[in-house]
Structure formats: structure tokens, C-alpha cells
């Protein structure tokens, strides 16, 4: 089998069909269909089911895509790297929102100071989106709050962090030092959107205690959540780093939760088949040792 076969398969998979793949690759449709059949015959597997003139990827096809994508991507990276070895390089870093707000800017600035010829492209989004980018090789590695779901992803914890319960100054909990875990179900919660690392960790922790939160509000904006909490519209549990200034300034109050630890770890993640360049590995080492991390490590 050739690299050409792999590229054709990846295009058909990503475009959900022969027609758009042939247009993308500037090949005749019969040539694309033939390449897929040759792959299936060579490996003795069925990559796509053909039903009502449409293609549906099989489970074997999904597994094959995972390898084919990284073979093709590694070849493309090699071509670009060899041809521009002395002139350019690109590091594609993903980050969940908390890390993107507080840690990543300082880390990238320090890295680019010592690597002025290196381009660093950053994508900051919720953890589920970043994990999808890792699986589809749109980024090289990422710094996230949660725990990736896919067994294809390697997780490397690098920093301690914690979540904290917050309420407004006029909320019934404001006069309390601590709140029993079971009581959380009695209050309206204002939460981050599903898919965010902080919310996934929170729900995972509470599910183990059979605690289910009443999500009265959901928002992708931490500022909106803090403002709603400050106005007494509900309580929330958010990463401490995101609300530390508001707590210090008296905008909101932090309360202990009895019976549960809200500590967690930030992690570096990357695909287990991903080739990490020396620059990528150096950035990852910096995440484990830099004083920027030590300043925030809880």
C-alpha cells in the first residue's frame, strides 16, 4: 500500500463520500473508488458500508482512519520541516479556557523569547473541543483541565488546581462557613456549558456521591456566571484561578464544601501516535518546571 492510498482514504473519510473527496484531491471518482477497494482487498477488511449509494464508515474504518491520518500528517510535517528546516517551524497548542486565560500566555511568551523563529498557533476552547482537535491532528498537544475520554490520548498531569464554591454576599449561604455536600441539591446552580473541563470534573465528582445539581443557568462566559452569582441568582462551583480576584475584591464569597475534595490536576495531552518534535517536548518540559506554573500551583 502507498501513501497515495492513505491520503485518498483520509479524504473520503473526512468528506463523507467519494464525490467531494475526488474534488478535493483533483482525481476522477473511479480512481478514488478503486483506491478504497484496493485498501480493503489488501487488508481484508471493510472500510465503508455502501448503502443506498452512500458510504457509511465501519468500525474497522474508524480504527484504520486513526492510523492513516497520523501517517499522512507525519509525512506532511516531514515535507514541510525538511524544506524549511532552517527558516520556520510551527507549534500548534490547544488549551482549555482556564489555562488559556491564566497560564498559557506567559508560557508562550517565554518559549517564543528563546525560540524566535518558531511560530506558535494557539486554540483556546472547552476541553471536549480540544480533545477532538487532538484526535483529528489539528493541534500537536494541549493543556486541559479535565480527563480525556479517548483511550487514544496520553495524559500527563503537570499542575495542581482546585474548584471552589461561590455565592453572592446576600445569598442565604453567605453567613455560613461551610456547606454540607448533600445540601447542594437544594440550591440553584449557575454552571459552565456541557463539555467544559471544569463542569465535567464537577459532575463526575458529584455523581459518585449521588448528588445532582439544579442547573438554572448555563454559560460559556465565566464573567456572566460570576455576575449572576454576585446578584444572588444562584451559586456556582468554578476553578479558583478564574474567580480568585473576585473573591479577593469581595464581589463574591467562597465557601467550603464538607465531605468532598474539589482538588484536581491540569494535564498535557497528545495523541499516542503523535510524533512530538524536540520543540514540542521542550515546551512540555517547561510546563513541568517553569516558575509561571509554580506561582499558580495549588
PDB file of C-alpha atoms in Angstrom, residues 192 222 294:
ATOM      1  CA  UNK A 192     -20.355  26.407  32.628  1.00  0.00           C
ATOM      2  CA  UNK A 222     -17.170  32.950  33.432  1.00  0.00           C
ATOM      3  CA  UNK A 294       4.897  27.113  40.343  1.00  0.00           C
TER       4      UNK A 294
END
